XYZ file of C-alpha atoms in Angstrom:
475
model
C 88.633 133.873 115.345
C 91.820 135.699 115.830
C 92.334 139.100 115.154
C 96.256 138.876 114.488
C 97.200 137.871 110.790
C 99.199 135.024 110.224
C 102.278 136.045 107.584
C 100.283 133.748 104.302
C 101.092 130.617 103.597
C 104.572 128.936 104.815
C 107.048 127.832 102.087
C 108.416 128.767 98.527
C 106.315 129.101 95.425
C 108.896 126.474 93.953
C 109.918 123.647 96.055
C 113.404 121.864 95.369
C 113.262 118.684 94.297
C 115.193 117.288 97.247
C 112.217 118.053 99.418
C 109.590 116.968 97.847
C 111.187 113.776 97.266
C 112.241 113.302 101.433
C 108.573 114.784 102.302
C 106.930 111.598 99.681
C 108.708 108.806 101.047
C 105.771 109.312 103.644
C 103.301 107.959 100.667
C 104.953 105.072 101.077
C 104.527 104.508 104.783
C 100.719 105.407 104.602
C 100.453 103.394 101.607
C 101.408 100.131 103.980
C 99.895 101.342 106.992
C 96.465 101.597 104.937
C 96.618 98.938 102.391
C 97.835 95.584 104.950
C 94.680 95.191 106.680
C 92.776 96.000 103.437
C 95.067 93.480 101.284
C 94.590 90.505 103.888
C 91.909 90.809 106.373
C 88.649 89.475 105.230
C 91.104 86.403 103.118
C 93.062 85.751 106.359
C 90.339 86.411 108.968
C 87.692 83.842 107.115
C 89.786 81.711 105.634
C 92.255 80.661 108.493
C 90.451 82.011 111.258
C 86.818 80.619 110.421
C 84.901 84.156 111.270
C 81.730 84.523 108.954
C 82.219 86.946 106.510
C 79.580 89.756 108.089
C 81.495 89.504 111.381
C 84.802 89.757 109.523
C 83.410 93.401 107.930
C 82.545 94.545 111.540
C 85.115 93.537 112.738
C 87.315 95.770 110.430
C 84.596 98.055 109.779
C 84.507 99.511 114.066
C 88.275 100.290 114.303
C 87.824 102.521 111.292
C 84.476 103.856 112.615
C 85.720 104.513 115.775
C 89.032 106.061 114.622
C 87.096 108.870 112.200
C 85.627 110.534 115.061
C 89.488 110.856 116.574
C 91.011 112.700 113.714
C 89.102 115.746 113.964
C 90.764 115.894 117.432
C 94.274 115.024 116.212
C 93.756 117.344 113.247
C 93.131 120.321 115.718
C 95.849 119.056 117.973
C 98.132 119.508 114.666
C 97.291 122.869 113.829
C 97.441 124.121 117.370
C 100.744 122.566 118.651
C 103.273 124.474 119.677
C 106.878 122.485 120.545
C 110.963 123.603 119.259
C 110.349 121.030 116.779
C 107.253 122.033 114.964
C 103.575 121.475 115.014
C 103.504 118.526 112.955
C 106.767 116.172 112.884
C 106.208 115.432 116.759
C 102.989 113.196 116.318
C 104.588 112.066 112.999
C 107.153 109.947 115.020
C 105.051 108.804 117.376
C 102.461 107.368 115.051
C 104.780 105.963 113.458
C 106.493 103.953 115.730
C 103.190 102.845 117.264
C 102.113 101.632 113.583
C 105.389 99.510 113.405
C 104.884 97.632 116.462
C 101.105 97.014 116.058
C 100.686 95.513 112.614
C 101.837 92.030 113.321
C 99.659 91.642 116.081
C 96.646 92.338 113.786
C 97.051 88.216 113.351
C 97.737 86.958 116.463
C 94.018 86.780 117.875
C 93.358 84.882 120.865
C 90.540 82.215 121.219
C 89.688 80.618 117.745
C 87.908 78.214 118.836
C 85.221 80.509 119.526
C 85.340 82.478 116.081
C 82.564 80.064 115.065
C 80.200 81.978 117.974
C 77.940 84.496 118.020
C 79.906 88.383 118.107
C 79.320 88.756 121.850
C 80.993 85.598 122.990
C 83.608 86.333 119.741
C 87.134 86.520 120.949
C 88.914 87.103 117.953
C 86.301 89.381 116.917
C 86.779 91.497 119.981
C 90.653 91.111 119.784
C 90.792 92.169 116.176
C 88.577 95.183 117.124
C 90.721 96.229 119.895
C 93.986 96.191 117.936
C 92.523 97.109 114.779
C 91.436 100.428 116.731
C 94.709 100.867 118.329
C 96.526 100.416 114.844
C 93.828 102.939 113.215
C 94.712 105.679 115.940
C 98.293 105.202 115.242
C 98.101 105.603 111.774
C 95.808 108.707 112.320
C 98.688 110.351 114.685
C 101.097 109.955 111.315
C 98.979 110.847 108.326
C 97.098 113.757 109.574
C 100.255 116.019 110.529
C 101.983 114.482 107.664
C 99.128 115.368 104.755
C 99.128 118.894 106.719
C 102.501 119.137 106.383
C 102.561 118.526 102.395
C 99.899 121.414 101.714
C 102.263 123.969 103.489
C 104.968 123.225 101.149
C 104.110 125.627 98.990
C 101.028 128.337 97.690
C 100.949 127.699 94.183
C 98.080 126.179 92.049
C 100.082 124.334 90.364
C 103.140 123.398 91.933
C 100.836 121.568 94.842
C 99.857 119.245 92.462
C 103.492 118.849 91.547
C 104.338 118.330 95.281
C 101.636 116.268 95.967
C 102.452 113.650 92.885
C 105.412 112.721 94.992
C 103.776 110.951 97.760
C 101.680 109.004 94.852
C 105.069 108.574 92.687
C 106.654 106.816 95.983
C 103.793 105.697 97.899
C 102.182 103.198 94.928
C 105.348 101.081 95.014
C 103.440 100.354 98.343
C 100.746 99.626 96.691
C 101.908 97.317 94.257
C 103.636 95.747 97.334
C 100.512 94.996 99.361
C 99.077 93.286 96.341
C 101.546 90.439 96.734
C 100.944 90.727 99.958
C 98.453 87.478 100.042
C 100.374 85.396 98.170
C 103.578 85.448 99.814
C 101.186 85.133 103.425
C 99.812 81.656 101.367
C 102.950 80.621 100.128
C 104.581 76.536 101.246
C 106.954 78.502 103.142
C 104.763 78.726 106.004
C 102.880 76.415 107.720
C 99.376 78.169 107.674
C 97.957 81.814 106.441
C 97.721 83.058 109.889
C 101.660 82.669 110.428
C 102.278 83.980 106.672
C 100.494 86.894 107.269
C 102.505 87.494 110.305
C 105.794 87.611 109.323
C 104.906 89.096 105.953
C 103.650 91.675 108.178
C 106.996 92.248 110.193
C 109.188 92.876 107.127
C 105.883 95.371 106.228
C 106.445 96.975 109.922
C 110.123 97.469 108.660
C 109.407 99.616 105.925
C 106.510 101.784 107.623
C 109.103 102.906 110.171
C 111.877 103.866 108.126
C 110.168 105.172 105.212
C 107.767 107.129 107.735
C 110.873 108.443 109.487
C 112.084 110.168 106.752
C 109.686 113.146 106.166
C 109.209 113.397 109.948
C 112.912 114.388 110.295
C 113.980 115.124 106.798
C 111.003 118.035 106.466
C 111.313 121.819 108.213
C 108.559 123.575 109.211
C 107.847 127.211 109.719
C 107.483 127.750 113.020
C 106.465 131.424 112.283
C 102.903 129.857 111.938
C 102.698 128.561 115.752
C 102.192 132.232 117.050
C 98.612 131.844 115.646
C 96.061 131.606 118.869
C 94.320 128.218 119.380
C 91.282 127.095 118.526
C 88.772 124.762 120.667
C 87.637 121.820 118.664
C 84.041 122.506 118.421
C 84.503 126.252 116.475
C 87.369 124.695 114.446
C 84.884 121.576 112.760
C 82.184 124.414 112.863
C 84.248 126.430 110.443
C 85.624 123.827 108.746
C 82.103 122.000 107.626
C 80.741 125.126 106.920
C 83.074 125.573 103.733
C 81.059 125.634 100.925
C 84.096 124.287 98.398
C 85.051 121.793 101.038
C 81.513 120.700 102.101
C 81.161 119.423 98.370
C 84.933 118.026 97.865
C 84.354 116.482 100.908
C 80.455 114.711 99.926
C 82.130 113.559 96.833
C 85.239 112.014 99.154
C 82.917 110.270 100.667
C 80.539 109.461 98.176
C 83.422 107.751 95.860
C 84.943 106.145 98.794
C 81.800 104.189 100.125
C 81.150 103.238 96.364
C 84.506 101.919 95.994
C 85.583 100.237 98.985
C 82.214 98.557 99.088
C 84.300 95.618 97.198
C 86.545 95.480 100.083
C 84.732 92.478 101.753
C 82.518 90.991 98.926
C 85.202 90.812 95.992
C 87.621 88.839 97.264
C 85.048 86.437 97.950
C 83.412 86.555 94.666
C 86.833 85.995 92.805
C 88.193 83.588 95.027
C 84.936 81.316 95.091
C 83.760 82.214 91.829
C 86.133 83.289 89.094
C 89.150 81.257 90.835
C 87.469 78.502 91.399
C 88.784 78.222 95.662
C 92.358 78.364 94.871
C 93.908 80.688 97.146
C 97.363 80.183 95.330
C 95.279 81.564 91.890
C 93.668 84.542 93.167
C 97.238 85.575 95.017
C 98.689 85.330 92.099
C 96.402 87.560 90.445
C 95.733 89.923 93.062
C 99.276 90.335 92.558
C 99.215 90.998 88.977
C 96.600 92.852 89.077
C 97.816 95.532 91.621
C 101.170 95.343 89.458
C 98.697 96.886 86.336
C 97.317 99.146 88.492
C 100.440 100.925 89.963
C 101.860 101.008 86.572
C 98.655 102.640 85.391
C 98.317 104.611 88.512
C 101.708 106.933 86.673
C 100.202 107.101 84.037
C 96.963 107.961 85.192
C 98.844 111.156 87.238
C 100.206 112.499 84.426
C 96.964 112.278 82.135
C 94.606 113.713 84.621
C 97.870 116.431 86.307
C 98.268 117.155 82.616
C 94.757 118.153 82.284
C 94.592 120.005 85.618
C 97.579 122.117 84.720
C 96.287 122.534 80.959
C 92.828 123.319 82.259
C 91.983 122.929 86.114
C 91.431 120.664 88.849
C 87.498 120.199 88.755
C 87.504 119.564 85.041
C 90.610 117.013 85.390
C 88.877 115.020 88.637
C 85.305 114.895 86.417
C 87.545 112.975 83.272
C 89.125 110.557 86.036
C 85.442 109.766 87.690
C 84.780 108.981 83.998
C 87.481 106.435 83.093
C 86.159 104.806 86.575
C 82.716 104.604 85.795
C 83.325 103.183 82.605
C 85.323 100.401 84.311
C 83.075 99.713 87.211
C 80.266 99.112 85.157
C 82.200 96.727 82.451
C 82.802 95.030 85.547
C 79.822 93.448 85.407
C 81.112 91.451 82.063
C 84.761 90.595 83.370
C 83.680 89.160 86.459
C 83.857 85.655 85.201
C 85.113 82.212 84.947
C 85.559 81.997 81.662
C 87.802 84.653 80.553
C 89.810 86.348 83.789
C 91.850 88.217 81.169
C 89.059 90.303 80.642
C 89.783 91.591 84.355
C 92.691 93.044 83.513
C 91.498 94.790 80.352
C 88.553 96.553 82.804
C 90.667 97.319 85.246
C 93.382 99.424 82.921
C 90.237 101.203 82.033
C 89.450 101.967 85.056
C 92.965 102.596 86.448
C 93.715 105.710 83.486
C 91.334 107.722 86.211
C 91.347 107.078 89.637
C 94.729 107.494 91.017
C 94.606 110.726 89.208
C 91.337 111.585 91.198
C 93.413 110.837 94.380
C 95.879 113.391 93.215
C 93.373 116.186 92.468
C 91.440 115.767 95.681
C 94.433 116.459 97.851
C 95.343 119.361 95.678
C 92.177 120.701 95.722
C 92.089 120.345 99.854
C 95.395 122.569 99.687
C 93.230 125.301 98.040
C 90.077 124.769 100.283
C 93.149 126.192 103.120
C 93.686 129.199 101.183
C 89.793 129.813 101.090
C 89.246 129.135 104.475
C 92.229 131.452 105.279
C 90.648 134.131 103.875
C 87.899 133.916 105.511
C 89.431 132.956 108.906
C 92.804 134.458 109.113
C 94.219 131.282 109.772
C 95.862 128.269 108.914
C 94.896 124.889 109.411
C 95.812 122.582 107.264
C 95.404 119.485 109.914
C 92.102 120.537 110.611
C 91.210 119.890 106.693
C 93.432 116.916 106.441
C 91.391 115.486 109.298
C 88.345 115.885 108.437
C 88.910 114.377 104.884
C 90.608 111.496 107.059
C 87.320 111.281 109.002
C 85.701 111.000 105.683
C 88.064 108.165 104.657
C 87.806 106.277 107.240
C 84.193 106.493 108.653
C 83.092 105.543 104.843
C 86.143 102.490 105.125
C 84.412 101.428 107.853
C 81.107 101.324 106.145
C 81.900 99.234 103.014
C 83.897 97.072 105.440
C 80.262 96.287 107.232
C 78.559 96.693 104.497
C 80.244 94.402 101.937
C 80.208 91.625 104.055
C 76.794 92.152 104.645
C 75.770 92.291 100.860
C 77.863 88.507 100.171
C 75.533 87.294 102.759
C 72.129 89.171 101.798
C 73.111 87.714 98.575
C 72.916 84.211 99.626
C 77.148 83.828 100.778
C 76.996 80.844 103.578
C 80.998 80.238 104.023
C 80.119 76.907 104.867
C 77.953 75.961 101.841
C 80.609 77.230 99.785
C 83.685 75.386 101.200
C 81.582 72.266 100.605
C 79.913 72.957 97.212
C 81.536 75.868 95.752
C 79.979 79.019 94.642
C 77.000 78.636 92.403
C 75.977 80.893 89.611
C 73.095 82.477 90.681
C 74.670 83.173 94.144
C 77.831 84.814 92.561
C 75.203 87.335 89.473
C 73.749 88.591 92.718
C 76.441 89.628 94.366
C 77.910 90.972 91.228
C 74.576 92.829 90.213
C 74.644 93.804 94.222
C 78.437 95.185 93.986
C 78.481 96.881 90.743
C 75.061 98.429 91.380
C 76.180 100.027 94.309
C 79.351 101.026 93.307
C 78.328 102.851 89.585
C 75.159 104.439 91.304
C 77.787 106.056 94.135
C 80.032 107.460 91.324
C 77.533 109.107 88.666
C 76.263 110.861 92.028
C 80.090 112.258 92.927
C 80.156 112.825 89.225
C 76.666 115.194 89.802
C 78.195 117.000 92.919
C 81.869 117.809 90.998
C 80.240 119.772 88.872
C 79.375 122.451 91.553
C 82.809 122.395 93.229
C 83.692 126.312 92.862
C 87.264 126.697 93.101
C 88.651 127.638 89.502
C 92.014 128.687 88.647
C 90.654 131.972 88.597
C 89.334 131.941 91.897
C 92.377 130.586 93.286
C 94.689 132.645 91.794
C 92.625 135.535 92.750
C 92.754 134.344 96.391
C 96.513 134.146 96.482
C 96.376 137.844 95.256
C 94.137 139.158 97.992
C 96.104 136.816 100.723
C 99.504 138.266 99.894
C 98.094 141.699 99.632
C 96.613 141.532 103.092
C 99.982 139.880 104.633
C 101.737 143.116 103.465
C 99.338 145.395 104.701
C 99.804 143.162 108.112
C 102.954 143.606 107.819
C-alpha cells in the first residue's frame, strides 16, 4: 500500500441537515432503479409474455449475476478517480441517465411467439437478459459512488447512522411506490400488462433521473482525498475480503439476502394462484397495501432498531431486527392462506418492526469496516466496500431469482396446469413448506454469524482515536 497518509476521514463530525437531506434523495432513485424489475418481472414476464416461470428467474437472475462481478471494478474505479469534479459524482450522472432511458425497454421484448421455446431458441429470454444486464450496469455506475459517497459524510459512530437514515427516510416512499406498481401496469386503462408496465415505467424513469440528480450535483466532495496513489483491482478485493469485520458483515449480507429474496419468483405465484384465487386485479391491490404497511413500518422499524444502536450498539441492534424477521418468516407459514389474507398483514408488521432497521445498521456498520480497514491500510476506500457489498447484493439477487423459480416448479408449478385448473392444495403447502424452509433456515444462520461481528462502540471509538492521532502526527 501507500506509504503517504491520507488526512482521516473527509467531512464534519456533525452534518447539516440540508445535506443529508440533498445527499438521500438518492434513496429514492436506487429505491426505483432496484425495486421495478423486482415489483413486475416474474407477474409481467409470465403472465403477458407466456415465459415459464424457471426461465423467467434466469432470465432476471443472469443480469444480476453478471453485473456483481462488475462492481468490484466500478467500486475501485470510484475510489481511484481523479477529475475537477470529484471521484464519485462523475459516474453518478452517468448511471443515472443510462438507468432513465433503459427501464422502459425492460418490456418491450422482441419475438413472443417464441417465449413458449426452449431458452436457446428464447428471444425474449435473450432480449430481457441483454437489457436487464445493461440496466444492472447502469444502476451499478450510480449506487456504488453514491453509497461511497454517504460513508464520507462524516466519522462519527453515531451520526452515520443518522446520515444514513436519510436515504431510508426518502428512499421507502420508493418503495411504497413500486408496490402499486402492478396494479396501475393491470389497470382498464391499458390495453394489456405489457403496455401498462411500460408506461408505468416511463413516469418511474422520470423520477430516477431527477431524484438521482440531486445528490450527484447537490453533494461536495473532498478532493483532498484524490492525492491518495491508486490501487490495481486485484490487491484492492485482496484487502478488502481479507477484513475480518467485513468478511462476516458481508456472509451475513449475503446469507439474509439469498434467504429473503428467495420469494422473489415463487411468492407472487403462490399468492396470485393460491391465496388470490388468479385475480391479478386482487393481488395488485394487495401488493399495494401491503408495501403501504411495510414503508410505514419500515420508520418505525429505523427508529426502534437506530434507537437501540445509539442506546447500545450496532451488532446488538441488527441481532433484535433479524429477530422480529424470523419471527415473521416463520408465521408465514400460517398466513399464507385462502381463508384469512388479513392474517398477511398481521405477519408482515411483525416482520417489518426489524428488517428495514437491519438495512440501516448494515450500511452503518460498512462505514466503520472503512475506518478499520484505514487503519490498517492507510487508505480510503469507501467504493471499494460499497462494491463489494453490491456484489453481494446482487450475485445473491440473482440467485433467488433462479432459484425461486426453480423451487415453484420442483414443487410441482406447471403454468399451464394452473391457468386451466387453478392451484391445488398440495401443490401450493409445498411450495410454502419449500419457501419458508429456506428462508428461516438462511436467517437463524446470519443470526449465528452476527454474533461474532467485532466492531463495538468501543472498538470504534478507539479507532477514531488512533486515526486522528496518526493524521496529526502526518501532519
Amino acid at each position: 500500500m501507500s506509504s503517504t497518509h491520507i488526512p482521516h476521514i473527509p467531512g464534519q463530525k456533525r452534518v447539516p441537515l440540508r445535506t443529508k437531506v440533498t445527499w438521500g434523495f438518492g434513496g429514492l432513485a436506487d429505491n426505483f432503479m432496484f425495486n421495478t424489475l423486482t415489483a413486475l418481472g416474474t407477474l409481467v414476464y409470465v403472465q403477458h409474455f407466456g415465459l415459464s416461470p424457471a426461465l423467467a428467474g434466469m432470465a432476471l437472475a443472469f443480469p444480476r449475476l453478471i453485473d456483481a462481478f462488475t462492481d468490484p471494478w466500478i467500486g475501485n474505479l470510484s475510489d481511484n478517480l481523479k477529475t475537477k469534479y470529484g471521484r464519485r459524482r462523475p459516474l453518478m450522472f452517468f448511471g443515472v441517465i443510462a438507468c432513465a432511458l433503459l427501464l422502459p425497454l425492460l418490456w418491450t421484448p422482441m419475438g413472443a411467439e417464441t417465449a413458449q421455446n426452449p431458452w436457446f431458441s428464447n428471444i425474449p429470454f435473450f432480449y430481457i437478459v441483454t437489457i436487464g444486464s445493461l440496466l444492472a450496469v447502469a444502476y451499478t455506475l450510480f449506487v456504488v459512488p453514491y453509497t461511497a459517497l454517504g460513508f464520507e459524510l462524516t466519522p462519527n459512530y453515531d451520526e452515520r447512522t443518522r446520515v444514513i437514515v436519510w436515504r431510508m427516510y426518502i428512499g421507502l416512499i420508493g418503495s411504497v411506490s413500486a408496490g402499486w406498481l402492478f396494479r396501475l401496469a393491470a389497470a382498464d386503462t391499458f390495453p394489456n400488462l405489457g403496455e401498462g408496465a411500460f408506461w408505468v415505467t416511463v413516469g418511474v424513469a422520470v423520477i430516477v433521473l431527477i431524484s438521482g440528480l440531486i445528490p450527484t450535483f447537490g453533494c461536495k466532495e473532498d478532493l483532498e482525498i484524490e492525492t491518495q496513489e491508486p490501487i490495481k483491482l486485484l490487491p484492492a478485493i485482496k484487502y478488502t475480503m481479507t477484513n475480518k469485520p467485513f468478511v462476516i458483515l458481508f456472509i451475513a449480507y449475503v446469507t439474509i439476502i439469498v434467504a429473503l429474496f428467495s420469494a422473489q419468483s415463487i411468492a407472487p405465484l403462490l399468492m396470485l394462484h393460491y391465496v388470490f384465487n388468479g385475480s391479478e386485479k386482487a393481488i395488485g391491490d394487495f401488493t399495494g397495501w401491503f408495501t403501504t404497511l411495510a414503508v410505514g413500518l419500515s420508520y418505525v422499524s429505523m427508529f426502534f432498531i437506530g434507537y437501540l444502536s445509539t442506546r447500545f450498539n450496532k451488532r446488538s441492534a441488527m441481532l433484535v431486527g433479524l429477530c422480529f424477521v424470523l419471527l415473521g418468516t416463520i408465521l408465514n407459514f400460517f398466513a399464507i392462506d385462502p381463508r384469512w389474507p388479513w392474517a398477511l398483514y398481521v405477519v408482515g408488521g411483525i416482520t417489518f418492526i426489524g428488517m428495514q432497521g437491519c438495512w440501516l445498521m448494515i450500511d452503518s456498520m460498512v462505514a466503520d469496516v472503512c475506518d478499520d480497514d484505514e487503519l490498517e491500510t492507510g487508505r480510503r476506500r469507501e467504493g471499494m466496500f460499497s462494491s463489494v457489498k453490491g456484489f453481494a447484493l446482487k450475485a445473491a439477487q440473482g440467485i433467488t431469482f433462479g432459484l425461486g423459480g426453480y423451487m415453484a416448479t420442483a414443487a410441482g408449478y406447471d403454468p399451464q396446469v394452473v391457468d386451466a385448473s387453478g392451484l391445488d392444495e398440495a401443490t401450493a403447502v409445498k411450495m410454502k413448506a419449500l419457501l419458508i424452509g429456506f428462508q428461516s433456515l438462511g436467517l437463524v444462520l446470519a443470526i449465528f454469524l452476527m454474533w461474532f461481528y467485532p466492531i463495538s462502540r468501543q472498538r470504534a471509538e478507539e479507532t477514531q482515536r488512533l486515526l486522528e492521532a496518526k493524521a496529526g502526527k502526518d501532519t
